[in-house]
C-alpha positions as a LaTeX table, in Angstrom:
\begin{tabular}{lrrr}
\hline
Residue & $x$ (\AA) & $y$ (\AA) & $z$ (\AA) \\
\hline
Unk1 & 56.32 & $-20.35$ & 31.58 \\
Unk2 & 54.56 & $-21.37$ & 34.77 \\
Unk3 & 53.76 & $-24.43$ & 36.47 \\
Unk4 & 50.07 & $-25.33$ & 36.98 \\
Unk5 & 48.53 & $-27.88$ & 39.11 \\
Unk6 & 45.55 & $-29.67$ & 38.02 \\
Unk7 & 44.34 & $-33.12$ & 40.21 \\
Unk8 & 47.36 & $-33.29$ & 41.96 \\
Unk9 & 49.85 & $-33.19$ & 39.01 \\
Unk10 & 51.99 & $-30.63$ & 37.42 \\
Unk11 & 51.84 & $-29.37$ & 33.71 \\
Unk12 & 53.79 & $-26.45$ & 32.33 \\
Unk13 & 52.27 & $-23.74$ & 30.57 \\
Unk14 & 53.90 & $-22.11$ & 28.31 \\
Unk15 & 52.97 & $-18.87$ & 26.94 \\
Unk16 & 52.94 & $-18.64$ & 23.34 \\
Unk17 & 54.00 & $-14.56$ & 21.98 \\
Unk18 & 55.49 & $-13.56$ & 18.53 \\
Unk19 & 58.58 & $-12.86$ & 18.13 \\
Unk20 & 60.89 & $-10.83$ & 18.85 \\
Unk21 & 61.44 & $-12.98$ & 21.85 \\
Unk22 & 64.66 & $-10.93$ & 23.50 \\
Unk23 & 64.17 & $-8.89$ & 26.22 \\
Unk24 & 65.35 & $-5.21$ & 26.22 \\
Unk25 & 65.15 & $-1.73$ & 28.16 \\
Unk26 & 62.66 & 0.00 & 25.75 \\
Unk27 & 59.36 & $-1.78$ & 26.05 \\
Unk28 & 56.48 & $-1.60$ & 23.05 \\
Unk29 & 54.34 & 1.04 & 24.54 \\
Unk30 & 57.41 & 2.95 & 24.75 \\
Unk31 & 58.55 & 2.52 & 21.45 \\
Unk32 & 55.09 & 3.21 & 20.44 \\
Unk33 & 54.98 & 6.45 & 22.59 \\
Unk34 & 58.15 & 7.75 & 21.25 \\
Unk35 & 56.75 & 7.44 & 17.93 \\
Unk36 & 53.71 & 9.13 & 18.55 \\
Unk37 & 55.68 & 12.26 & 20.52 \\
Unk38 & 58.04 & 12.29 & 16.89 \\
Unk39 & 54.83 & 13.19 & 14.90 \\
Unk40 & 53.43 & 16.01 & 17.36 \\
Unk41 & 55.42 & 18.43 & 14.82 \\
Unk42 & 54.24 & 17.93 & 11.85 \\
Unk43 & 50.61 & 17.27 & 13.48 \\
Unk44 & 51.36 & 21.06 & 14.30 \\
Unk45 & 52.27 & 22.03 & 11.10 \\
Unk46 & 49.72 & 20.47 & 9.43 \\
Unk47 & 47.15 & 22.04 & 11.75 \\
Unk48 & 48.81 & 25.92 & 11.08 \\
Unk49 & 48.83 & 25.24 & 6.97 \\
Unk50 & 45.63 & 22.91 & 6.45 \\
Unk51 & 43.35 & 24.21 & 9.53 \\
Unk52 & 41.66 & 22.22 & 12.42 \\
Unk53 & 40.24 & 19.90 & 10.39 \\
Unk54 & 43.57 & 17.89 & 10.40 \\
Unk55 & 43.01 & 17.83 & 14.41 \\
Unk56 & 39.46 & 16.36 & 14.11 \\
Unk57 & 40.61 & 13.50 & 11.63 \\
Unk58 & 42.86 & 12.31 & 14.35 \\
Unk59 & 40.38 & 12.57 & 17.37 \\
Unk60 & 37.74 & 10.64 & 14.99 \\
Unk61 & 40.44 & 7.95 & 14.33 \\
Unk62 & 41.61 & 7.71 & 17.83 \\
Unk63 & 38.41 & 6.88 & 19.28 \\
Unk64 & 36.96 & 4.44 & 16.54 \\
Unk65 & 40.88 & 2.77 & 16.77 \\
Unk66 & 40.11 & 2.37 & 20.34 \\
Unk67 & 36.62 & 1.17 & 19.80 \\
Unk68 & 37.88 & $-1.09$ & 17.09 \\
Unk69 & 40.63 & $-2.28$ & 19.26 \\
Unk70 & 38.01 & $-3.27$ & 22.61 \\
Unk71 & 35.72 & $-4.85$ & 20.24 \\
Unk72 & 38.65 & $-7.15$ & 18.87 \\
Unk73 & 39.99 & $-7.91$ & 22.90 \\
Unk74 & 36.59 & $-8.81$ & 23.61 \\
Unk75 & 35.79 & $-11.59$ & 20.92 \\
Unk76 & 39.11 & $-12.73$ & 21.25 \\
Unk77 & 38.66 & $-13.08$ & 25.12 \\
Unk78 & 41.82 & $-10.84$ & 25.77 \\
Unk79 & 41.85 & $-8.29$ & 28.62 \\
Unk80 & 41.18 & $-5.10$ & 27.20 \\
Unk81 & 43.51 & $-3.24$ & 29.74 \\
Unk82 & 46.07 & $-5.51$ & 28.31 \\
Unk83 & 45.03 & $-4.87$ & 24.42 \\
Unk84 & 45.02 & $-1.07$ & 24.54 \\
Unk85 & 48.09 & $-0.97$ & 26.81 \\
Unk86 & 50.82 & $-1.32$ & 23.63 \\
Unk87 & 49.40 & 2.22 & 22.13 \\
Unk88 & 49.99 & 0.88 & 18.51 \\
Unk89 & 46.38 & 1.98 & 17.50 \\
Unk90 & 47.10 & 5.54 & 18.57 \\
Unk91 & 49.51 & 5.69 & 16.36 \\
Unk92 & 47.88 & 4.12 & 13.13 \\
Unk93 & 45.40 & 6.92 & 14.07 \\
Unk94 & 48.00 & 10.13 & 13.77 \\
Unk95 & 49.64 & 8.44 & 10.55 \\
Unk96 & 46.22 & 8.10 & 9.76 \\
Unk97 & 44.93 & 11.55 & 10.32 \\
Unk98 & 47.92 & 13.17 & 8.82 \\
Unk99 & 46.92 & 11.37 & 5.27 \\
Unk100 & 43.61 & 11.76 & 4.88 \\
Unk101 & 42.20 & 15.29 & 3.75 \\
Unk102 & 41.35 & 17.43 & 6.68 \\
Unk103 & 37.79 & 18.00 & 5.54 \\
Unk104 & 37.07 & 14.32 & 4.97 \\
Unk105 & 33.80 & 13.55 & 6.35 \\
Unk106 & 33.32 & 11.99 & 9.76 \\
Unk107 & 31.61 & 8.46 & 8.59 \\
Unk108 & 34.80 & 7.67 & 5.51 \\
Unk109 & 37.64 & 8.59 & 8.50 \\
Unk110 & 35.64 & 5.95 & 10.75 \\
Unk111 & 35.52 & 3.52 & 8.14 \\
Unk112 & 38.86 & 3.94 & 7.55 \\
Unk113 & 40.23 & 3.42 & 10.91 \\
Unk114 & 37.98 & 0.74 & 11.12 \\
Unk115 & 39.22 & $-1.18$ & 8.11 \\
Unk116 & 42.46 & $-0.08$ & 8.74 \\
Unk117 & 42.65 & $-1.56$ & 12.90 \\
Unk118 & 40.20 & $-4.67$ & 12.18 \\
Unk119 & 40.72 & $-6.10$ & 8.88 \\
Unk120 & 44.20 & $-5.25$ & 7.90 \\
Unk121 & 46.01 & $-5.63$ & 11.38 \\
Unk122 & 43.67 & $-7.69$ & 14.02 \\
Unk123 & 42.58 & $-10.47$ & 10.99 \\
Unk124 & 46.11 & $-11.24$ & 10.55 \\
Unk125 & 46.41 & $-12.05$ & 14.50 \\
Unk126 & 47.20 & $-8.36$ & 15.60 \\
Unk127 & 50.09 & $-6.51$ & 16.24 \\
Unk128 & 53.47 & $-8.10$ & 14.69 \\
Unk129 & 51.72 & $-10.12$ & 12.32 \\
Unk130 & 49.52 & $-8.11$ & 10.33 \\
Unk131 & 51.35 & $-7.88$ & 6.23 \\
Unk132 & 50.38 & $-3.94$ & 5.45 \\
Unk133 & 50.84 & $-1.26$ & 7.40 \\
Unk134 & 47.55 & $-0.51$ & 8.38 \\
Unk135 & 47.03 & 3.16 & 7.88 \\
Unk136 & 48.83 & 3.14 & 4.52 \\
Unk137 & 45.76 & 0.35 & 3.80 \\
Unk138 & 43.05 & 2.41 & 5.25 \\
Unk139 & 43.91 & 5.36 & 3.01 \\
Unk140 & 44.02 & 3.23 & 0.34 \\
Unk141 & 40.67 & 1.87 & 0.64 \\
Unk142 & 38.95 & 5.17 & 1.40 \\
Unk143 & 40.78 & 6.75 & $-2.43$ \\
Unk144 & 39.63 & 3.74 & $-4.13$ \\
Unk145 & 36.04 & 3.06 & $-2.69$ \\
Unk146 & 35.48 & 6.94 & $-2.99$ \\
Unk147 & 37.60 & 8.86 & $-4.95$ \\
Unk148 & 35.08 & 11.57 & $-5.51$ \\
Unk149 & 34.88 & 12.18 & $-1.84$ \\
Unk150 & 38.20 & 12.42 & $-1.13$ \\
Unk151 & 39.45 & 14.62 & $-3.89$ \\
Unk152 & 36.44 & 16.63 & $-2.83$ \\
Unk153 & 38.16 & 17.27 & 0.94 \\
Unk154 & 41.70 & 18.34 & $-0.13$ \\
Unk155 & 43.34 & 21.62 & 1.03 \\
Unk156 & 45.31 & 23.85 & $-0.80$ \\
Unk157 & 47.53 & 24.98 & 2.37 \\
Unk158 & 48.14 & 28.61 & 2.93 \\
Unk159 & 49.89 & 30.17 & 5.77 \\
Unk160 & 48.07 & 30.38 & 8.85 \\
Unk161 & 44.87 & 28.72 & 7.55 \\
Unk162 & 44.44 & 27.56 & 10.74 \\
Unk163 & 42.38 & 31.34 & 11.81 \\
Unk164 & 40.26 & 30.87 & 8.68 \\
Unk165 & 39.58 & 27.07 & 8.95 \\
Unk166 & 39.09 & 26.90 & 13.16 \\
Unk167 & 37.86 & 24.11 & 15.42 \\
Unk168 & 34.11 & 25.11 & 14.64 \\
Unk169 & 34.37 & 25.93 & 10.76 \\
Unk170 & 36.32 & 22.90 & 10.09 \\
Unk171 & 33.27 & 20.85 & 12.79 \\
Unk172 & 30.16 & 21.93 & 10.47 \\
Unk173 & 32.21 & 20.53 & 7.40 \\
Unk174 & 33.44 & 16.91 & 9.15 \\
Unk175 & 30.86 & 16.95 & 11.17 \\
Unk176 & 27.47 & 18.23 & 9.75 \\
Unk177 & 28.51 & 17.78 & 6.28 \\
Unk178 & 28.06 & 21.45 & 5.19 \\
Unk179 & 29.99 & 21.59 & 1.35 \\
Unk180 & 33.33 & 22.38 & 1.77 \\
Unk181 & 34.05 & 24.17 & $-0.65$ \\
Unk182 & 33.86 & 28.00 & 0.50 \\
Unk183 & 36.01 & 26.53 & 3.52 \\
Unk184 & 38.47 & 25.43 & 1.01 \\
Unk185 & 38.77 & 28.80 & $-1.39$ \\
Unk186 & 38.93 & 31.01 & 2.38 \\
Unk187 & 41.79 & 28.86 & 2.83 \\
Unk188 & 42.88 & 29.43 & $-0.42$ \\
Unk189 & 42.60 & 33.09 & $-0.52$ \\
Unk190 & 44.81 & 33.83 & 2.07 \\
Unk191 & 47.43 & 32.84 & 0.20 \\
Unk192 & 46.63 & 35.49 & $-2.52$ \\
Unk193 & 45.57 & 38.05 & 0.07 \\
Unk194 & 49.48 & 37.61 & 1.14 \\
Unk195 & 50.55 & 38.16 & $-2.51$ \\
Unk196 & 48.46 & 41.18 & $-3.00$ \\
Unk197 & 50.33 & 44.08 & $-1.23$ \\
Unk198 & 49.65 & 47.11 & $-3.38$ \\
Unk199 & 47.05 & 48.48 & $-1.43$ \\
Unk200 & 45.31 & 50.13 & $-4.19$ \\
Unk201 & 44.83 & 47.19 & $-6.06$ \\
Unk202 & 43.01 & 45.00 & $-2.66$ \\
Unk203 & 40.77 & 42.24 & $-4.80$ \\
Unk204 & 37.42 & 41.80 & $-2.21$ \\
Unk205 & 36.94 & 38.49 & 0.05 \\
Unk206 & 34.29 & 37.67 & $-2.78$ \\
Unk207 & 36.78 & 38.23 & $-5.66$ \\
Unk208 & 39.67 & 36.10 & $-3.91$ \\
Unk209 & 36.94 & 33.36 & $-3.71$ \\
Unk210 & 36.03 & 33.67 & $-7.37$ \\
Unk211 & 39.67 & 33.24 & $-8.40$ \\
Unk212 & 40.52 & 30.06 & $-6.68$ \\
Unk213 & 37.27 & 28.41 & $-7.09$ \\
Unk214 & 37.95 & 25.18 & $-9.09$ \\
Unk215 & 41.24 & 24.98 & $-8.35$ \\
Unk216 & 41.42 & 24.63 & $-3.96$ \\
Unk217 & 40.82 & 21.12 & $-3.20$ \\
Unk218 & 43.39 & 19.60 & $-5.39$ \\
Unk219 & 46.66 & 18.68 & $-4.35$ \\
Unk220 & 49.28 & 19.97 & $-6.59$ \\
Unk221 & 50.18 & 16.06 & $-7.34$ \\
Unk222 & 46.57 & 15.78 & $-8.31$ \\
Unk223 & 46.73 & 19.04 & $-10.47$ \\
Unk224 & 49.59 & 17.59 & $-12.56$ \\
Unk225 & 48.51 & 14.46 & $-13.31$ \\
Unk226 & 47.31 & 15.10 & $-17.10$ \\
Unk227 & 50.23 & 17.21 & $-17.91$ \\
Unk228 & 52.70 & 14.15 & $-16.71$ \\
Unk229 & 50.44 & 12.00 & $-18.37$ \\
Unk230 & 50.39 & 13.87 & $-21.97$ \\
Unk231 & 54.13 & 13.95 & $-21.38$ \\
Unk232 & 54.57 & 17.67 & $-21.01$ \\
Unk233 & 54.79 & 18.20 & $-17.29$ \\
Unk234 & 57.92 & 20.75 & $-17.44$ \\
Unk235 & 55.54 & 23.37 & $-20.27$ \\
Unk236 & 52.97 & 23.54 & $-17.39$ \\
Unk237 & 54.93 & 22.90 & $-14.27$ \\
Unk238 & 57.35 & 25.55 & $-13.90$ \\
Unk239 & 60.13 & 25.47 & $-10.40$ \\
Unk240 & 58.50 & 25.98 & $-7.28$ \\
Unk241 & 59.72 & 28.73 & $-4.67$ \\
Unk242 & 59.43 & 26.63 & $-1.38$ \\
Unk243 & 59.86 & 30.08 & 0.91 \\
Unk244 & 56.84 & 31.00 & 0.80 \\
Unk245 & 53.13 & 31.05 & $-0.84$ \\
Unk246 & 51.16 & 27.92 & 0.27 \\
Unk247 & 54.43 & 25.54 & $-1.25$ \\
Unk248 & 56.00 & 27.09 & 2.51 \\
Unk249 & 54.17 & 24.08 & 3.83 \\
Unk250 & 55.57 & 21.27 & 2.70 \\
Unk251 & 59.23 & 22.44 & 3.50 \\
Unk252 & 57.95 & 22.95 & 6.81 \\
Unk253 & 56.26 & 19.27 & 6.63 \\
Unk254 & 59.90 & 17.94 & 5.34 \\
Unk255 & 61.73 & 20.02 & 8.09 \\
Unk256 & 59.20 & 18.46 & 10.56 \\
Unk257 & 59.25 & 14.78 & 9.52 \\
Unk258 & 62.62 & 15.01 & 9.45 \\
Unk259 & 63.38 & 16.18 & 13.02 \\
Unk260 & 61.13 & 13.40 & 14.09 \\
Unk261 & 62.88 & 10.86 & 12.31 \\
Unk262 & 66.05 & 12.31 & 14.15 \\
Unk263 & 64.49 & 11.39 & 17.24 \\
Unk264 & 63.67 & 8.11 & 16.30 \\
Unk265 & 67.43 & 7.45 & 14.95 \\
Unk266 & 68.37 & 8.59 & 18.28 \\
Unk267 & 66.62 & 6.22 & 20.27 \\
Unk268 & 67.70 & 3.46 & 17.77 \\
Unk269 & 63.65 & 2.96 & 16.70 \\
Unk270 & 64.88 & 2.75 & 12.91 \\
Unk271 & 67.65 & 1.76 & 10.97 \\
Unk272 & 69.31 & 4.21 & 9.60 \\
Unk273 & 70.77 & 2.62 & 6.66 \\
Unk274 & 67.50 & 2.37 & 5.44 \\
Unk275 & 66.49 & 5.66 & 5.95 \\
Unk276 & 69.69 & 6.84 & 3.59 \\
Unk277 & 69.16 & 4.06 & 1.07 \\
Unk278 & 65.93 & 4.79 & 0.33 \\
Unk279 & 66.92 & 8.54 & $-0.13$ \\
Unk280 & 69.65 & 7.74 & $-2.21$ \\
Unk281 & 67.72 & 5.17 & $-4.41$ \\
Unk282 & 65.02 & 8.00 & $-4.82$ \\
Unk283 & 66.97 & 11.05 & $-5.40$ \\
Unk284 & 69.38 & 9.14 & $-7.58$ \\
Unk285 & 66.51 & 7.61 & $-9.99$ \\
Unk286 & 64.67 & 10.76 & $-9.31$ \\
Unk287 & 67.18 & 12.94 & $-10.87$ \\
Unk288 & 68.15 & 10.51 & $-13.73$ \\
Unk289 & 64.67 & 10.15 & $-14.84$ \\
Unk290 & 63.88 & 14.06 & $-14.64$ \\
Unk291 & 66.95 & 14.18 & $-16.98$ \\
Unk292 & 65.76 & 11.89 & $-19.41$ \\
Unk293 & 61.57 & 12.28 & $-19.59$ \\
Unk294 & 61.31 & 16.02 & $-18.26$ \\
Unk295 & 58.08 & 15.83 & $-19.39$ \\
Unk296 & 56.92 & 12.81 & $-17.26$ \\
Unk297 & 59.15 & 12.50 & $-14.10$ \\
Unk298 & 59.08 & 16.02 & $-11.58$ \\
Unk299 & 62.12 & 17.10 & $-10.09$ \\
Unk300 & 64.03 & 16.13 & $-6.89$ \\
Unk301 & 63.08 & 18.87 & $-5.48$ \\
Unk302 & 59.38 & 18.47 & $-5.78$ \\
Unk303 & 59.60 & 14.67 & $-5.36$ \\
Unk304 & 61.12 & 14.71 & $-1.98$ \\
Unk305 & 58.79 & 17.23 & $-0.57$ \\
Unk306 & 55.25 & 16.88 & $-2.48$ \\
Unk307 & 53.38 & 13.96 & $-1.19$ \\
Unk308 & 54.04 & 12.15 & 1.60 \\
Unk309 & 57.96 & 11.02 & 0.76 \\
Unk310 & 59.78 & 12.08 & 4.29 \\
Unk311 & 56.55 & 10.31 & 6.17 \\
Unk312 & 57.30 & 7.19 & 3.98 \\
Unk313 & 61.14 & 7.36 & 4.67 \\
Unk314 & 61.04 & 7.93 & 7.94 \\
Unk315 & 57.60 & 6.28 & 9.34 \\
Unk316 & 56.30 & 3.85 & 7.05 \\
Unk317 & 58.94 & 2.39 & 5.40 \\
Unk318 & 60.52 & 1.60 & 8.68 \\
Unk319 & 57.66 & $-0.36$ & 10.40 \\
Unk320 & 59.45 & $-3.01$ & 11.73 \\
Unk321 & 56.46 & $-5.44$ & 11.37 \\
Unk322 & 55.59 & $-4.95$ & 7.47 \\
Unk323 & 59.05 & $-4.51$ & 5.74 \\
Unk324 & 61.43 & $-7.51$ & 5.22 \\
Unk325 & 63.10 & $-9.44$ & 8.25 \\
Unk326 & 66.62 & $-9.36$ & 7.65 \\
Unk327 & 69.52 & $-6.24$ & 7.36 \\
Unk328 & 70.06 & $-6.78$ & 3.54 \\
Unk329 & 66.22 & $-7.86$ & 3.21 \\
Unk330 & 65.45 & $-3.97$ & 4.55 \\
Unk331 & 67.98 & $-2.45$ & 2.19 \\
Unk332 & 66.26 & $-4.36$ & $-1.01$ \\
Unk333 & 62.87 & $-3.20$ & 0.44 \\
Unk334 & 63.75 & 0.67 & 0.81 \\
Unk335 & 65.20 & 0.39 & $-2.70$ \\
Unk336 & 61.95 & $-1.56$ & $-4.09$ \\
Unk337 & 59.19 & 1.17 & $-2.39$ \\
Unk338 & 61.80 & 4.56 & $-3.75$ \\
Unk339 & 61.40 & 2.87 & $-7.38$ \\
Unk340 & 57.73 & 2.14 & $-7.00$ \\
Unk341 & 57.09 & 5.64 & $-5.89$ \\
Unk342 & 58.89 & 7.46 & $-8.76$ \\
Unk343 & 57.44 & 5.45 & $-11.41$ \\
Unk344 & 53.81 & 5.33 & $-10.00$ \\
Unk345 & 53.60 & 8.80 & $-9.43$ \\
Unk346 & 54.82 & 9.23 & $-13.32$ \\
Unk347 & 52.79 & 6.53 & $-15.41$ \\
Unk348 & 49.93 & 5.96 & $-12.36$ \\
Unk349 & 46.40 & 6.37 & $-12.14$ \\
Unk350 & 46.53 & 7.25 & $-8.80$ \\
Unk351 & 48.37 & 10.62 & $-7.37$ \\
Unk352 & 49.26 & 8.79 & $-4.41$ \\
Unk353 & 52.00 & 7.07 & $-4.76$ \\
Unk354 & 53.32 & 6.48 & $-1.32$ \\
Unk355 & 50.60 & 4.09 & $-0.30$ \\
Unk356 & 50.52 & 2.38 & $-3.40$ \\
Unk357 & 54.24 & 1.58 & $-3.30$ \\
Unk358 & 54.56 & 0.94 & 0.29 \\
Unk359 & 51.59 & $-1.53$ & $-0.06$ \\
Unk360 & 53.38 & $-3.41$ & $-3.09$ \\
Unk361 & 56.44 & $-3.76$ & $-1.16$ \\
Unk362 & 54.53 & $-5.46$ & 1.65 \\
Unk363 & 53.56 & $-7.57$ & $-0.54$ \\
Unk364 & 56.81 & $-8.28$ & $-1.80$ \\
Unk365 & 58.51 & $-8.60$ & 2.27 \\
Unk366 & 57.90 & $-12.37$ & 2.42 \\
Unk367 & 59.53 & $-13.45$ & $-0.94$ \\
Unk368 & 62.44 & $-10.88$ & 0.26 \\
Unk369 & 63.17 & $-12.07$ & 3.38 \\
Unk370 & 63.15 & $-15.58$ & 1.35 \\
Unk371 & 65.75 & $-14.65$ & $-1.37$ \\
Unk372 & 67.57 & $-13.29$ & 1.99 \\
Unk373 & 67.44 & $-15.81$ & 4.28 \\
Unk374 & 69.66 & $-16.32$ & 7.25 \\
Unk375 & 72.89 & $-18.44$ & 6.77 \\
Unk376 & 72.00 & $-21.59$ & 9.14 \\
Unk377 & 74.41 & $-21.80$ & 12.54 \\
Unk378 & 76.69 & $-24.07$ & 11.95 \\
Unk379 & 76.58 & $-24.44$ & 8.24 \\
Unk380 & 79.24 & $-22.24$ & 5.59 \\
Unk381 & 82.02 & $-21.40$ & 8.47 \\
Unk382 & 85.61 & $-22.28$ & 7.64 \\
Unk383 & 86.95 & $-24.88$ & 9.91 \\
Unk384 & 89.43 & $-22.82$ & 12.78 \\
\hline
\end{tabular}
């Protein structure tokens, strides 16, 4: 508040912010900054399994988030300096880059951001009150406006993919739209170059390719989706080895994710309770419904570590803005997205269940934080 004169008289001006209104040590932009530092692992582990594309996805959605974000400052007569000074677009960009396929071309990452920054977070009145979390949104809308391209752009990781799919390899595929798809079976052959020891049985570069043409491109959640569907996903889905071959990645993705949302429980950035709630609700249902419909439901195993589960848990989930408002509001939500996820990714359309669920349960945050309203001051205490 301030006072301010005007022909002699005084008028106070207050200045009108969303909540939270308490003051405290740890500012936005440093909230925002600690986030950002928590995913620099996995953005390194995704760049060693999936290549540089993954590196390029976020510099494209940086820059069109901070494009988006001075366009938005300037119609809304905001100082810009002021607007890009929270850092909440940079991270909507990593999240961002770290879900989209790393060969996705340059123009559907743009969009994306774009969609993601202006419609879904600076319509609603920008940060704090947009209703989805905006990268979760902006995936969405790139898989169902073009699911062609984006199945088109998936990697099949492999260890150290990042020497076959460098900065300039991945740049004439993001970039200059060359076809991706030798990019992707070089990527994939390096996983069956690893497999192939006996040196007098060496398959050629051009006989690797031939071998995992057709099938590089598809995630393995992608790859199982008729088997779940025709109800016989444990014939053709046998028990993955996560040691090694190009499954190595996602343990390193969990192992990654998860010392980043260490960090974050550290500096008190998300609730735990939620965190362990959600992984109870999913493991729990997980392995009761793997016991039950074998054929339909995976493992716990391979539901905690394929697809983007530990960035939900740890990331999404716990966006303070888009789930529920109250303690026991947040402990209905992380139970609401772990059911939505398991049953989506069994009887779904869609492989990607993460986004779809967490979306849902945004949906659902207002009517939650209804049903679990705050007891009034004053009202329900016993007299003494």
């Amino acid at each position: 508040m301030n006072i301010k004169n005007t022909q002699g008289a005084g008028h106070q001006v207050l200045g009108l912010e969303t909540a939270p209104h308490l003051k405290a040590k740890i500012t936005t932009p440093m909230i925002m900054g600690i986030v950002f530092g928590s995913l620099i692992p996995a953005l390194i582990v995704q760049i060693y399994y999936f290549g540089y594309g993954v590196l390029w996805q976020f510099m494209i959605a940086l820059t069109t988030a901070i494009i988006c974000e001075t366009m938005v400052a300037i119609l809304r007569y905001r100082n810009v300096v002021i607007a890009l000074s929270d850092f909440s677009y940079a991270v909507t960009a990593l999240i961002l880059a770290l879900t989209v396929p790393p060969l996705l071309g340059v123009y559907f990452t743009m969009v994306a951001t774009a969609f993601a920054i202006i419609v879904v977070k600076s319509v609603f009145g920008g940060l704090g009150q947009n209703i989805f979390n905006p990268a979760m949104a902006g995936f969405i809308f790139m898989v169902i406006s073009c699911p062609s391209q984006i199945g088109n752009t998936w990697v099949v990781p492999a260890p150290a993919a990042c020497t076959v799919a460098t900065a300039n390899q991945t740049f004439e595929v993001i970039f200059n739209g060359k076809d991706p798809v030798e990019l992707r079976n070089s990527i994939s052959s390096l996983t069956l170059k690893h497999y192939n020891v006996d040196e007098d049985n060496l398959l050629t570069n051009s006989d690797l390719l031939t071998r995992v043409d057709g099938y590089s491109g598809a995630t393995y959640l992608e790859s199982i989706k008729s088997a779940r569907k025709r109800g016989n996903l444990d014939e053709e889905s046998p028990d993955h080895e996560f040691s090694h071959d190009n499954y190595q990645a996602y343990a390193a993705l969990a192992i990654a994710y998860t010392l980043g949302g260490i960090v974050l429980l550290c500096f008190r950035i998300i609730m735990f309770k939620m965190v362990l709630v959600f992984f109870a609700t999913f493991m729990g249902l997980a392995a009761l419904m793997h016991y039950l419909l074998p054929g339909n439901f995976m493992n716990v195993t391979d539901s905690v570590l394929f697809g983007g589960t530990m960035l939900c848990a740890f990331y999404i989930i716990t966006d303070p803005v888009t789930n529920a408002g109250t303690s026991k509001g947040r402990t209905i939500f992380a139970i609401l997205v772990a059911l939505l996820i398991i049953f989506i990714r069994a009887y779904g359309s869609y492989s990607d269940a993460v986004a779809f669920a967490v979306m849902l349960g945004n949906a659902f945050a207002p009517l939650i934080d209804v049903v679990t309203k705050r007891r009034p001051f004053g009202v329900g205490y016993k007299r003494g």
